[in-house]
Coordinates of C-alpha atoms in Angstrom, one line a residue:
Chain V
M14 CA 172.6 44.1 88.5
I15 CA 170.6 46.7 86.7
R16 CA 168.3 45.0 84.2
R17 CA 166.9 46.9 81.3
T18 CA 163.2 46.9 81.3
H19 CA 161.4 45.8 78.2
P20 CA 160.4 48.9 76.1
A21 CA 156.8 47.7 75.9
L22 CA 156.7 47.4 79.7
S23 CA 158.0 51.0 80.2
A24 CA 155.6 52.3 77.6
W25 CA 152.8 50.6 79.6
A26 CA 154.1 52.2 82.8
W27 CA 154.1 55.6 81.1
L28 CA 150.5 55.0 80.0
V29 CA 149.4 54.1 83.5
Y30 CA 151.1 57.2 84.9
A31 CA 149.4 59.3 82.2
F32 CA 146.0 57.8 83.1
L33 CA 146.6 58.6 86.8
Y34 CA 147.9 62.1 86.4
L35 CA 146.3 63.5 83.3
P36 CA 143.0 64.4 85.1
I37 CA 145.0 66.3 87.7
I38 CA 146.9 68.1 85.1
V39 CA 143.7 69.0 83.2
L40 CA 142.2 70.2 86.4
V41 CA 145.2 72.5 87.1
V42 CA 145.2 73.8 83.6
F43 CA 141.5 74.5 83.7
S44 CA 141.9 76.5 86.9
F45 CA 143.4 79.1 84.6
N46 CA 140.6 78.9 82.1
D47 CA 138.6 82.1 81.6
S48 CA 135.4 80.2 81.2
R49 CA 132.9 79.7 84.0
F50 CA 131.9 76.2 82.9
G51 CA 135.3 74.9 81.8
A52 CA 134.0 73.0 78.8
T53 CA 136.0 75.0 76.3
W54 CA 139.2 77.0 76.5
A55 CA 138.4 80.7 76.7
G56 CA 141.8 82.2 77.4
F57 CA 144.2 82.4 80.3
T58 CA 143.2 84.0 83.5
T59 CA 144.2 83.9 87.2
K60 CA 141.0 85.5 88.3
W61 CA 139.6 82.3 89.8
Y62 CA 142.4 82.4 92.4
G63 CA 141.3 85.9 93.3
V64 CA 137.7 84.7 93.5
L65 CA 138.8 81.8 95.7
F66 CA 140.7 84.0 98.2
A67 CA 137.7 86.3 98.5
R68 CA 135.4 83.5 99.6
A69 CA 134.9 83.5 103.3
D70 CA 133.3 80.1 103.3
V71 CA 136.4 78.6 101.6
R72 CA 138.7 80.2 104.1
E73 CA 136.6 79.0 107.0
A74 CA 136.5 75.5 105.6
L75 CA 140.2 75.5 105.0
V76 CA 140.8 76.4 108.7
H77 CA 138.4 73.7 109.8
T78 CA 140.1 71.1 107.6
L79 CA 143.6 71.9 108.8
E80 CA 142.6 72.1 112.5
I81 CA 140.8 68.7 112.3
A82 CA 143.6 67.1 110.3
L83 CA 146.4 68.3 112.5
I84 CA 144.9 67.6 115.9
S85 CA 143.3 64.3 114.9
T86 CA 146.6 63.1 113.5
L87 CA 148.4 64.1 116.6
V88 CA 146.0 62.3 118.9
S89 CA 145.6 59.2 116.7
T90 CA 149.3 58.8 116.2
V91 CA 150.0 58.7 119.9
L92 CA 147.1 56.3 120.7
G93 CA 147.6 54.2 117.5
T94 CA 151.3 53.8 118.3
L95 CA 150.5 52.6 121.8
V96 CA 148.0 50.1 120.4
G97 CA 150.5 48.9 117.8
L98 CA 153.2 48.5 120.3
G99 CA 150.9 46.7 122.7
L100 CA 149.8 44.2 120.1
W101 CA 153.4 43.6 119.1
R102 CA 154.8 43.2 122.6
Y103 CA 152.2 41.3 124.6
T104 CA 150.7 37.9 124.0
L105 CA 147.1 38.6 124.7
R106 CA 144.3 36.1 125.0
F107 CA 142.1 37.8 122.4
R108 CA 144.8 38.9 120.1
T109 CA 143.2 37.8 116.9
A110 CA 139.9 39.3 117.9
L111 CA 141.6 42.6 118.9
T112 CA 143.5 42.7 115.6
G113 CA 140.2 42.1 113.8
L114 CA 138.6 44.9 115.7
L115 CA 141.4 47.1 114.6
V116 CA 141.0 46.2 110.9
L117 CA 137.3 46.8 111.1
P118 CA 137.3 50.6 110.7
I119 CA 139.4 50.2 107.6
V120 CA 137.2 47.7 105.8
V121 CA 133.8 49.0 107.0
P122 CA 132.4 51.3 104.3
D123 CA 132.7 55.0 105.2
V124 CA 129.0 55.4 105.1
V125 CA 128.4 52.8 107.8
M126 CA 131.0 54.5 109.9
G127 CA 129.4 57.9 109.4
V128 CA 125.8 56.8 110.1
S129 CA 126.7 54.8 113.1
L130 CA 128.7 57.7 114.6
L131 CA 125.8 60.0 113.9
M132 CA 123.4 57.7 115.7
F133 CA 125.9 57.3 118.6
Y134 CA 126.1 61.1 119.0
S135 CA 122.3 61.3 118.9
F136 CA 122.1 58.7 121.6
V137 CA 124.6 60.5 123.8
R138 CA 122.8 63.8 123.2
Q139 CA 119.5 62.4 124.3
G140 CA 121.0 61.2 127.5
L141 CA 122.7 64.5 128.1
E142 CA 119.5 66.5 127.3
R143 CA 117.7 64.6 130.0
A144 CA 120.3 65.7 132.4
G145 CA 119.8 69.3 131.2
W146 CA 122.9 69.4 129.1
S147 CA 123.2 69.7 125.4
F148 CA 125.8 69.9 122.6
D149 CA 125.8 70.4 118.9
N150 CA 127.7 68.4 116.4
G151 CA 130.6 70.3 115.1
F152 CA 134.4 70.5 115.7
W153 CA 134.5 67.9 118.6
T154 CA 132.3 65.3 117.0
V155 CA 134.2 65.5 113.7
L156 CA 137.5 65.3 115.5
L157 CA 136.4 62.3 117.5
A158 CA 135.1 60.6 114.4
H159 CA 138.4 61.2 112.5
V160 CA 140.5 59.9 115.4
T161 CA 138.4 56.7 115.5
F162 CA 139.2 55.7 112.0
Q163 CA 142.8 57.0 112.0
I164 CA 143.9 54.9 115.0
S165 CA 143.6 51.7 113.1
Y166 CA 145.8 52.9 110.3
V167 CA 148.5 54.1 112.7
A168 CA 148.4 50.9 114.9
L169 CA 148.6 48.6 111.9
T170 CA 151.6 50.4 110.3
V171 CA 153.4 50.4 113.6
R172 CA 152.7 46.8 114.3
S173 CA 153.8 45.7 110.8
R174 CA 156.9 47.8 111.1
L175 CA 157.9 45.9 114.2
A176 CA 156.7 42.5 113.0
G177 CA 160.2 41.3 112.2
Y178 CA 161.6 41.9 115.6
G179 CA 161.3 39.7 118.6
P180 CA 161.1 40.5 122.3
E181 CA 164.8 39.7 122.7
L182 CA 165.7 43.2 121.6
E183 CA 164.1 44.6 124.7
E184 CA 165.5 41.8 126.8
A185 CA 169.0 42.6 125.6
A186 CA 168.5 46.2 126.4
R187 CA 167.4 45.3 129.9
D188 CA 170.4 43.0 130.3
L189 CA 172.7 45.9 129.5
G190 CA 171.1 47.9 132.2
A191 CA 168.5 50.0 130.4
S192 CA 165.3 50.8 132.4
G193 CA 161.9 50.1 130.8
W194 CA 161.5 53.6 129.8
E195 CA 165.1 53.8 128.3
S196 CA 164.7 50.7 126.3
F197 CA 161.4 52.0 124.9
R198 CA 162.8 55.4 124.1
R199 CA 166.2 54.3 122.7
I200 CA 165.4 51.0 121.1
I201 CA 161.8 50.3 120.4
L202 CA 160.6 53.8 119.5
P203 CA 163.4 54.5 117.0
L204 CA 162.8 51.1 115.4
A205 CA 159.1 51.8 115.2
M206 CA 159.6 55.4 114.0
P207 CA 159.2 54.8 110.3
G208 CA 155.9 53.1 110.9
V209 CA 154.8 55.8 113.2
L210 CA 155.6 58.5 110.7
A211 CA 154.0 56.6 107.8
G212 CA 150.9 56.0 109.9
A213 CA 150.7 59.7 110.8
L214 CA 151.0 60.7 107.2
L215 CA 148.3 58.3 106.2
A216 CA 146.1 59.5 109.0
F217 CA 146.7 63.1 108.0
T218 CA 145.8 62.6 104.3
L219 CA 142.8 60.5 105.2
S220 CA 141.5 63.3 107.4
L221 CA 142.1 65.9 104.7
D222 CA 140.2 63.8 102.2
D223 CA 137.3 62.5 104.2
F224 CA 133.9 63.5 103.1
V225 CA 131.3 60.9 104.1
V226 CA 132.2 60.6 107.8
T227 CA 132.6 64.3 108.1
Y228 CA 129.4 65.1 106.4
F229 CA 127.4 63.0 108.8
T230 CA 129.2 64.0 112.0
S231 CA 129.4 67.7 111.4
G232 CA 126.7 69.9 112.6
S233 CA 125.4 73.2 111.1
G234 CA 127.9 75.8 110.3
F235 CA 130.9 73.5 110.3
S236 CA 132.1 72.2 107.0
T237 CA 135.5 71.1 105.7
L238 CA 136.9 71.5 102.2
P239 CA 135.8 68.1 101.0
V240 CA 132.2 68.7 102.2
L241 CA 132.2 72.2 100.6
I242 CA 133.5 70.8 97.3
Y243 CA 131.3 67.8 97.1
T244 CA 128.1 69.6 97.9
N245 CA 128.9 71.9 94.9
V246 CA 128.5 69.2 92.3
K247 CA 124.8 69.6 92.0
R248 CA 125.1 72.8 90.0
G249 CA 128.5 72.1 88.6
V250 CA 131.8 72.7 90.3
T251 CA 132.8 76.3 89.8
P252 CA 136.3 77.1 88.5
D253 CA 137.4 78.7 91.8
I254 CA 137.0 75.2 93.2
N255 CA 139.4 74.0 90.5
A256 CA 141.8 76.6 91.7
L257 CA 141.4 75.3 95.2
S258 CA 142.0 71.8 94.1
A259 CA 145.1 72.9 92.2
L260 CA 146.4 74.5 95.4
L261 CA 145.7 71.3 97.4
V262 CA 147.6 69.2 94.9
L263 CA 150.5 71.6 95.3
V264 CA 150.4 71.4 99.0
T265 CA 150.2 67.6 98.9
V266 CA 153.2 67.3 96.5
V267 CA 155.3 69.6 98.7
A268 CA 154.3 67.5 101.8
I269 CA 155.2 64.2 100.1
V270 CA 158.6 65.6 98.9
A271 CA 159.3 66.8 102.4
A272 CA 158.3 63.6 104.0
N273 CA 160.5 61.6 101.6
A274 CA 163.4 63.9 102.4
L275 CA 162.8 63.4 106.1
L276 CA 162.4 59.6 105.9
R277 CA 165.4 59.0 103.7
P278 CA 167.9 56.8 105.6
R279 CA 170.9 58.8 106.6
R280 CA 174.1 57.6 105.0
G281 CA 176.9 56.4 107.3
A282 CA 174.8 56.4 110.3
Chain N
M4 CA 130.0 56.0 94.2
K5 CA 129.7 58.4 97.1
R6 CA 126.3 59.4 96.0
A7 CA 125.2 55.8 96.0
A8 CA 126.7 55.5 99.5
L9 CA 124.7 58.5 100.7
L10 CA 121.5 57.2 99.3
A11 CA 122.1 53.9 101.1
A12 CA 122.7 55.8 104.3
A13 CA 119.4 57.7 103.8
G14 CA 117.7 54.4 103.3
L15 CA 119.3 53.0 106.4
L16 CA 118.2 55.8 108.5
L17 CA 114.7 55.6 107.3
L18 CA 114.6 52.0 108.1
T19 CA 115.6 52.5 111.7
G20 CA 112.2 53.3 112.9
C21 CA 113.2 53.4 116.5
Y22 CA 114.8 56.8 115.8
R23 CA 113.4 59.5 118.0
V24 CA 115.9 62.2 118.2
Q25 CA 113.7 64.7 116.5
K26 CA 111.3 64.6 119.4
P27 CA 112.0 67.5 121.7
P28 CA 112.9 66.4 125.2
Q29 CA 110.0 68.3 126.6
A30 CA 107.7 65.8 125.1
Q31 CA 109.5 63.0 127.0
T32 CA 109.9 64.5 130.4
G33 CA 107.2 67.1 130.5
A34 CA 109.7 69.4 132.2
A35 CA 111.2 72.5 130.6
V36 CA 114.5 70.8 129.7
P37 CA 116.6 73.3 127.6
V38 CA 117.0 72.2 124.0
T39 CA 119.7 74.4 122.5
R40 CA 117.7 77.6 122.3
G41 CA 118.6 80.1 119.7
D42 CA 119.7 83.5 120.7
G43 CA 117.6 84.9 117.8
K44 CA 120.9 86.1 116.3
T45 CA 121.9 83.3 114.0
L46 CA 119.9 81.7 111.3
R47 CA 121.0 78.4 110.0
V48 CA 119.9 77.4 106.5
F49 CA 120.4 74.1 104.8
I50 CA 120.3 74.6 101.1
W51 CA 121.6 73.5 97.7
S52 CA 124.9 75.1 96.5
E53 CA 124.8 78.3 94.4
Y54 CA 121.1 78.6 95.2
I55 CA 120.9 81.9 96.8
D56 CA 122.4 85.3 95.9
P57 CA 125.1 86.1 98.6
E58 CA 124.0 89.8 98.3
L59 CA 120.5 88.8 99.3
V60 CA 121.9 87.0 102.4
K61 CA 123.9 90.1 103.3
A62 CA 120.8 92.3 102.9
F63 CA 118.9 90.1 105.3
E64 CA 121.7 90.0 107.8
K65 CA 122.0 93.8 107.7
A66 CA 118.3 94.5 107.9
N67 CA 117.8 92.2 110.9
G68 CA 121.2 92.5 112.7
V69 CA 121.7 88.8 112.5
R70 CA 124.2 86.3 111.0
V71 CA 123.1 83.7 108.4
V72 CA 125.0 80.4 108.2
L73 CA 124.5 78.5 105.0
D74 CA 125.3 74.8 104.7
T75 CA 125.0 73.0 101.5
F76 CA 123.8 69.5 100.5
E77 CA 124.0 67.8 97.2
S78 CA 120.8 65.6 97.2
N79 CA 117.5 65.5 98.9
E80 CA 118.4 62.1 100.3
A81 CA 121.7 63.3 101.8
M82 CA 119.9 66.2 103.4
L83 CA 117.2 63.9 104.8
A84 CA 119.8 61.5 106.3
K85 CA 121.6 64.3 108.1
L86 CA 118.4 65.9 109.5
Q87 CA 117.1 62.6 110.7
G88 CA 120.4 61.9 112.5
G89 CA 119.5 65.0 114.5
G90 CA 123.1 66.1 114.8
A91 CA 122.7 69.4 113.1
Q92 CA 120.3 72.1 114.2
Y93 CA 119.0 74.1 111.3
D94 CA 116.2 76.6 111.2
I95 CA 115.3 76.3 107.5
A96 CA 115.8 73.6 104.9
V97 CA 115.1 73.7 101.2
P98 CA 113.8 70.3 100.1
S99 CA 112.3 69.5 96.8
N100 CA 108.5 69.0 96.8
Y101 CA 108.6 65.2 96.7
V102 CA 110.4 64.9 100.0
V103 CA 108.2 67.4 102.0
Q104 CA 105.7 64.7 103.0
T105 CA 108.5 62.3 103.9
M106 CA 109.9 65.0 106.2
V107 CA 106.4 65.6 107.7
R108 CA 106.0 61.9 108.5
A109 CA 109.5 61.8 110.0
G110 CA 108.4 64.6 112.4
L111 CA 111.1 66.9 111.1
L112 CA 108.9 70.0 110.3
Q113 CA 106.8 72.4 112.2
P114 CA 103.6 73.9 110.8
L115 CA 104.1 77.4 109.4
D116 CA 102.6 80.4 111.1
K117 CA 101.1 82.1 108.1
S118 CA 100.4 85.3 110.0
Q119 CA 104.2 85.8 110.0
I120 CA 104.4 85.4 106.3
P121 CA 102.2 88.1 104.7
N122 CA 104.2 87.9 101.5
L123 CA 102.7 84.5 100.8
K124 CA 100.1 86.5 98.8
N125 CA 102.8 87.1 96.2
I126 CA 103.0 83.4 95.1
A127 CA 101.1 82.6 92.0
P128 CA 97.9 80.6 93.0
G129 CA 98.9 77.8 90.6
F130 CA 101.9 77.0 92.9
L131 CA 99.9 77.0 96.2
N132 CA 98.0 74.1 97.7
A133 CA 99.8 71.6 95.5
D134 CA 99.4 67.8 96.2
Y135 CA 102.7 67.6 98.0
D136 CA 101.5 70.0 100.7
P137 CA 97.8 70.9 100.5
A138 CA 97.1 74.2 102.2
N139 CA 100.8 74.8 102.5
V140 CA 100.8 73.8 106.1
Y141 CA 104.6 73.1 106.1
S142 CA 106.2 74.6 103.1
V143 CA 106.2 77.6 100.8
P144 CA 107.5 77.6 97.2
Y145 CA 111.0 78.8 96.8
Q146 CA 112.0 78.3 93.2
Y147 CA 111.2 75.7 90.6
A148 CA 112.8 73.9 87.7
A149 CA 111.0 72.7 84.7
T150 CA 112.8 70.0 82.8
G151 CA 113.4 71.0 79.2
L152 CA 115.1 70.0 76.0
A153 CA 118.4 71.8 75.6
Y154 CA 120.4 72.4 72.4
N155 CA 123.1 74.6 70.8
R156 CA 121.5 76.4 68.0
E157 CA 124.7 76.6 66.1
R158 CA 124.6 72.9 65.8
Y159 CA 121.0 71.9 65.6
V160 CA 117.6 73.5 66.4
P161 CA 115.0 71.0 67.5
R162 CA 111.2 71.2 67.3
D163 CA 109.3 71.7 70.6
T164 CA 108.5 68.1 71.1
W165 CA 109.8 65.1 73.0
A166 CA 109.7 63.3 69.6
E167 CA 113.1 64.8 69.0
I168 CA 114.4 62.2 71.5
F169 CA 111.7 59.6 71.8
G170 CA 110.6 59.6 68.1
P171 CA 111.8 57.0 65.6
D172 CA 114.5 59.4 64.1
D173 CA 117.9 58.1 65.0
R174 CA 120.2 60.8 63.6
R175 CA 120.5 63.0 66.6
S176 CA 122.8 62.5 69.6
F177 CA 121.3 63.1 73.0
V178 CA 121.8 62.8 76.7
L179 CA 119.1 62.0 79.3
L180 CA 119.1 63.1 82.9
D181 CA 120.5 60.7 85.4
D182 CA 117.3 60.6 87.4
P183 CA 114.7 57.8 87.2
R184 CA 111.6 60.1 87.7
E185 CA 112.8 62.6 85.1
V186 CA 113.5 60.0 82.4
I187 CA 110.5 57.8 83.0
G188 CA 108.4 61.0 83.5
A189 CA 109.5 62.5 80.2
A190 CA 108.6 59.2 78.4
L191 CA 105.2 59.2 80.1
K192 CA 104.6 62.8 79.0
F193 CA 105.5 61.9 75.4
L194 CA 103.0 59.1 75.5
G195 CA 100.4 61.5 76.9
F196 CA 100.2 60.1 80.4
S197 CA 100.9 61.7 83.8
A198 CA 104.4 61.7 85.0
N199 CA 103.2 60.3 88.3
T200 CA 101.1 57.5 86.9
T201 CA 100.8 54.3 88.9
R202 CA 99.0 52.4 86.1
V203 CA 100.9 49.3 85.1
G204 CA 99.9 49.5 81.4
E205 CA 101.1 53.1 81.1
L206 CA 104.4 52.2 82.8
R207 CA 104.9 49.2 80.6
A208 CA 104.4 51.5 77.5
A209 CA 107.0 53.9 78.9
R210 CA 109.4 51.0 79.6
D211 CA 109.1 49.6 76.0
L212 CA 109.6 53.1 74.6
L213 CA 112.7 53.7 76.8
R214 CA 114.2 50.4 75.8
R215 CA 114.1 51.5 72.2
V216 CA 115.4 55.0 73.1
V217 CA 118.5 53.9 75.0
A218 CA 119.3 51.4 72.1
K219 CA 119.5 54.3 69.7
K220 CA 122.9 55.0 68.1
G221 CA 122.7 58.6 69.2
F222 CA 122.1 57.9 72.9
Q223 CA 125.1 59.3 74.8
G224 CA 124.2 58.2 78.3
F225 CA 122.7 59.6 81.5
D226 CA 124.2 62.7 82.9
G227 CA 123.5 65.4 85.6
G228 CA 122.9 69.0 84.6
P229 CA 126.5 70.3 84.6
G230 CA 127.8 67.5 82.4
T231 CA 125.1 68.0 79.8
R232 CA 125.6 71.7 79.9
N233 CA 129.3 71.3 79.2
K234 CA 128.6 68.9 76.3
L235 CA 126.2 71.5 74.7
L236 CA 128.7 74.3 75.2
A237 CA 131.4 72.1 73.5
K238 CA 128.9 71.1 70.8
T239 CA 129.6 67.4 71.3
V240 CA 125.9 66.5 71.5
D241 CA 122.7 67.7 69.8
L242 CA 120.2 67.5 72.5
G243 CA 120.0 67.1 76.2
Q244 CA 117.3 66.7 78.8
I245 CA 118.1 69.2 81.5
Y246 CA 116.7 71.4 84.3
V247 CA 116.0 74.7 82.6
G248 CA 118.0 76.7 85.2
D249 CA 121.0 74.6 84.9
L250 CA 121.2 75.3 81.2
L251 CA 120.2 79.0 81.2
I252 CA 123.1 79.9 83.4
A253 CA 125.4 78.8 80.5
T254 CA 123.9 81.5 78.2
E255 CA 126.2 83.9 80.1
E256 CA 129.0 82.3 78.2
D257 CA 127.4 81.3 74.9
E258 CA 124.0 82.7 74.0
N259 CA 123.6 79.9 71.4
V260 CA 122.8 77.3 74.0
Q261 CA 119.1 77.4 74.5
V262 CA 116.3 75.3 76.1
L263 CA 112.7 74.8 75.3
L264 CA 109.7 73.0 76.9
P265 CA 108.2 70.3 74.7
R266 CA 104.6 70.8 73.8
Q267 CA 103.5 67.5 75.3
G268 CA 104.4 69.0 78.6
T269 CA 107.0 68.1 81.1
T270 CA 107.9 67.5 84.8
I271 CA 108.6 70.3 87.2
S272 CA 110.2 70.1 90.6
M273 CA 109.5 72.8 93.2
D274 CA 112.1 73.5 95.9
T275 CA 110.4 74.7 99.0
L276 CA 111.2 76.5 102.2
V277 CA 110.4 74.6 105.4
V278 CA 111.0 75.4 109.1
L279 CA 112.4 72.5 111.0
K280 CA 110.7 71.3 114.2
R281 CA 114.0 71.6 116.1
S282 CA 114.6 75.1 114.7
P283 CA 116.3 77.1 117.5
N284 CA 115.0 80.4 116.0
P285 CA 111.5 79.8 114.5
E286 CA 110.6 83.4 114.5
L287 CA 113.7 84.4 112.6
A288 CA 113.1 81.6 110.2
H289 CA 109.6 82.9 109.4
R290 CA 111.1 86.4 108.9
F291 CA 113.5 84.9 106.4
I292 CA 110.8 83.2 104.5
D293 CA 108.8 86.4 104.3
F294 CA 111.9 88.2 103.1
I295 CA 112.4 85.7 100.3
L296 CA 108.8 85.9 99.2
D297 CA 109.1 89.7 98.8
A298 CA 108.6 90.7 95.2
E299 CA 112.0 92.3 94.6
N300 CA 113.9 89.7 96.6
G301 CA 112.2 86.9 94.7
A302 CA 113.3 88.4 91.5
Q303 CA 116.8 88.9 92.7
L304 CA 116.9 85.3 93.6
S305 CA 116.0 84.2 90.1
N306 CA 118.3 86.8 88.5
Y307 CA 121.1 85.1 90.3
T308 CA 120.2 81.4 90.0
Y309 CA 118.4 81.4 86.6
Y310 CA 115.7 79.2 88.1
A311 CA 112.1 80.0 87.7
T312 CA 110.2 81.9 90.3
P313 CA 106.7 81.0 91.6
N314 CA 106.5 84.5 92.8
A315 CA 104.0 86.3 90.6
A316 CA 104.8 89.7 92.1
A317 CA 108.4 89.2 91.3
R318 CA 107.9 88.9 87.6
P319 CA 108.2 92.6 86.8
Y320 CA 111.6 92.8 88.5
L321 CA 113.1 89.9 86.6
D322 CA 116.0 90.8 84.3
D323 CA 114.7 91.3 80.7
F324 CA 116.7 88.5 79.5
L325 CA 114.9 86.1 81.9
K326 CA 111.5 87.5 81.1
D327 CA 111.9 86.7 77.4
I328 CA 112.6 83.0 77.9
P329 CA 109.5 80.9 77.5
A330 CA 111.1 77.8 79.1
L331 CA 111.4 79.8 82.3
N332 CA 107.9 81.2 82.2
P333 CA 105.6 78.4 81.0
P334 CA 102.1 79.6 80.1
A335 CA 99.9 79.7 83.2
A336 CA 97.4 77.5 81.4
W337 CA 100.0 74.7 81.4
L338 CA 99.7 74.4 85.1
T339 CA 96.0 73.7 85.0
D340 CA 95.7 71.7 81.8
G341 CA 97.9 68.9 83.0
R342 CA 100.9 69.6 80.9
L343 CA 103.2 70.4 83.9
D344 CA 103.4 67.6 86.4
F345 CA 105.1 68.1 89.8
I346 CA 107.1 65.1 90.4
G347 CA 105.1 63.5 93.2
E348 CA 105.8 61.0 95.8
L349 CA 105.0 57.4 94.7
P350 CA 102.9 55.2 96.9
A351 CA 105.2 52.5 98.3
G352 CA 104.8 49.0 97.0
R353 CA 104.1 48.0 93.5
P354 CA 104.3 51.3 91.7
Q355 CA 107.5 52.2 93.4
R356 CA 109.0 48.8 92.5
L357 CA 107.9 49.2 88.9
Y358 CA 109.7 52.5 88.5
D359 CA 112.7 51.0 90.2
R360 CA 112.7 48.0 87.9
I361 CA 112.4 50.1 84.7
W362 CA 115.3 52.3 85.8
T363 CA 117.5 49.4 86.8
E364 CA 116.9 47.8 83.5
L365 CA 117.8 51.0 81.6
K366 CA 120.9 51.6 83.5
S367 CA 122.2 48.1 83.2
R368 CA 121.4 47.8 79.5

């Protein structure tokens, strides 16, 4: 069954991979460059990693990034899974419209999302201020913003995972005496699980990456790594930021390898 | 891409005129509804990255027993968008001169209490009462950047004229700044006009000149400061239009990279300190401004950023290296003889559209 690929085709594939990964390799290499501006090679050094770990703002941003990513992934995975299951299981009157609404956060440009959330928060704040309350944008507003766009991704992956199955599965389970909860826990959820995990992973990486929405919804004194890195471009990204990016690449690779290992179908099951 | 997105966002926010978050609730209800009042212990500053010496911040924190939170932005437009959204409460922002009036009109700034800023006397008179804020009601000068001509003297030493780029000679490779006002401004200065001109004839002349310039073989594209700096360090380009400070910092690595101000004059952009209307700690904000305007602190700032200081009293404390660089210390006469133009705000309408059209044409060539 194994067909040999045409050599030209595999050469092309290698070129594509090189195009995708060379910049990342260059970035990792230059995080060991003894030059502040990284234009020329000035010798090997690990000092930028030292500089990086000494920076309080980086540490703080890292903590914020992880907090937001973990919590928002958890919340959006639960909510998104419920939405996905609901769309799969029930015939709803406005199903198409509902699915459309779900796709909206994915297709809408980040910036529209960011600005509209910013306006929404301002609107809410004005109302609260009249009542004598007040709040600052920060952790909660960013968390909420991330959850809003993550839900769609989770719901859609869950729904498409279940798309091939009909309601008869659940009916069969009920016929065999399973309660509603049992059929959900032992039949539906395991079937949906790959979709749930894929959605959660997607949500997590999206949250780690997000700059635009985070920039607009975070208040003063609360920044995440993408915000910190992006606002550095004006005067040139410093090599310690290269070091940070190299570490992030490492973490991402480890996470992907781990996820693959977890998701691999077990033999003989 | 993201930059474009942010600019779009800024535009969007500016268009939504119904936006009133910056108005304090007192004005609406007449009652003393609490806005988040500062405890006088935390100062929040919205500033460009790498634009203040961390040691200076520490010194201020220690002297006043407070904490300073620095948040960074990457463009004036992005800063404006976030402030207009009202989500973040800052005490101080550091806008460039051409957005000060925009911020005043948007109701974002509060007038400064000059009695709390005695060090204002340190600022060179040429940098006070500028068109962007007559009488300095809302802003004080922080640091400024002249736009110069950068080169690597191991590769090529230019004459001090914009003709090196805008002249007929086509042997030299060069990079222009990725900024409409800077590029069109430099062409206007080369032609002997003001960089803020609204005269159609002068703008047409600049457009015709720039069309020829970007058609030159040596034209290597538009770039921001860091990209141009790296090209000069790597000697892959002869000349680059660049903010003086962005280039000078590279001399730490290679003293052969240099920058000069063309004799026809050039554009300058002043970054300013402003106190936001919603500032929770206006008193602390004023104290910070006065601290920055101190002679020694002003020098320490420039010794760190390599940007030019408008602080006359700070000059003696500058590092010798910085004192010797003419591009960082343009002759005082240049400020008055029309050779240095602050990039100013353009009147909306036809002039604005003309600048936009010239830029679009150059970029899509």
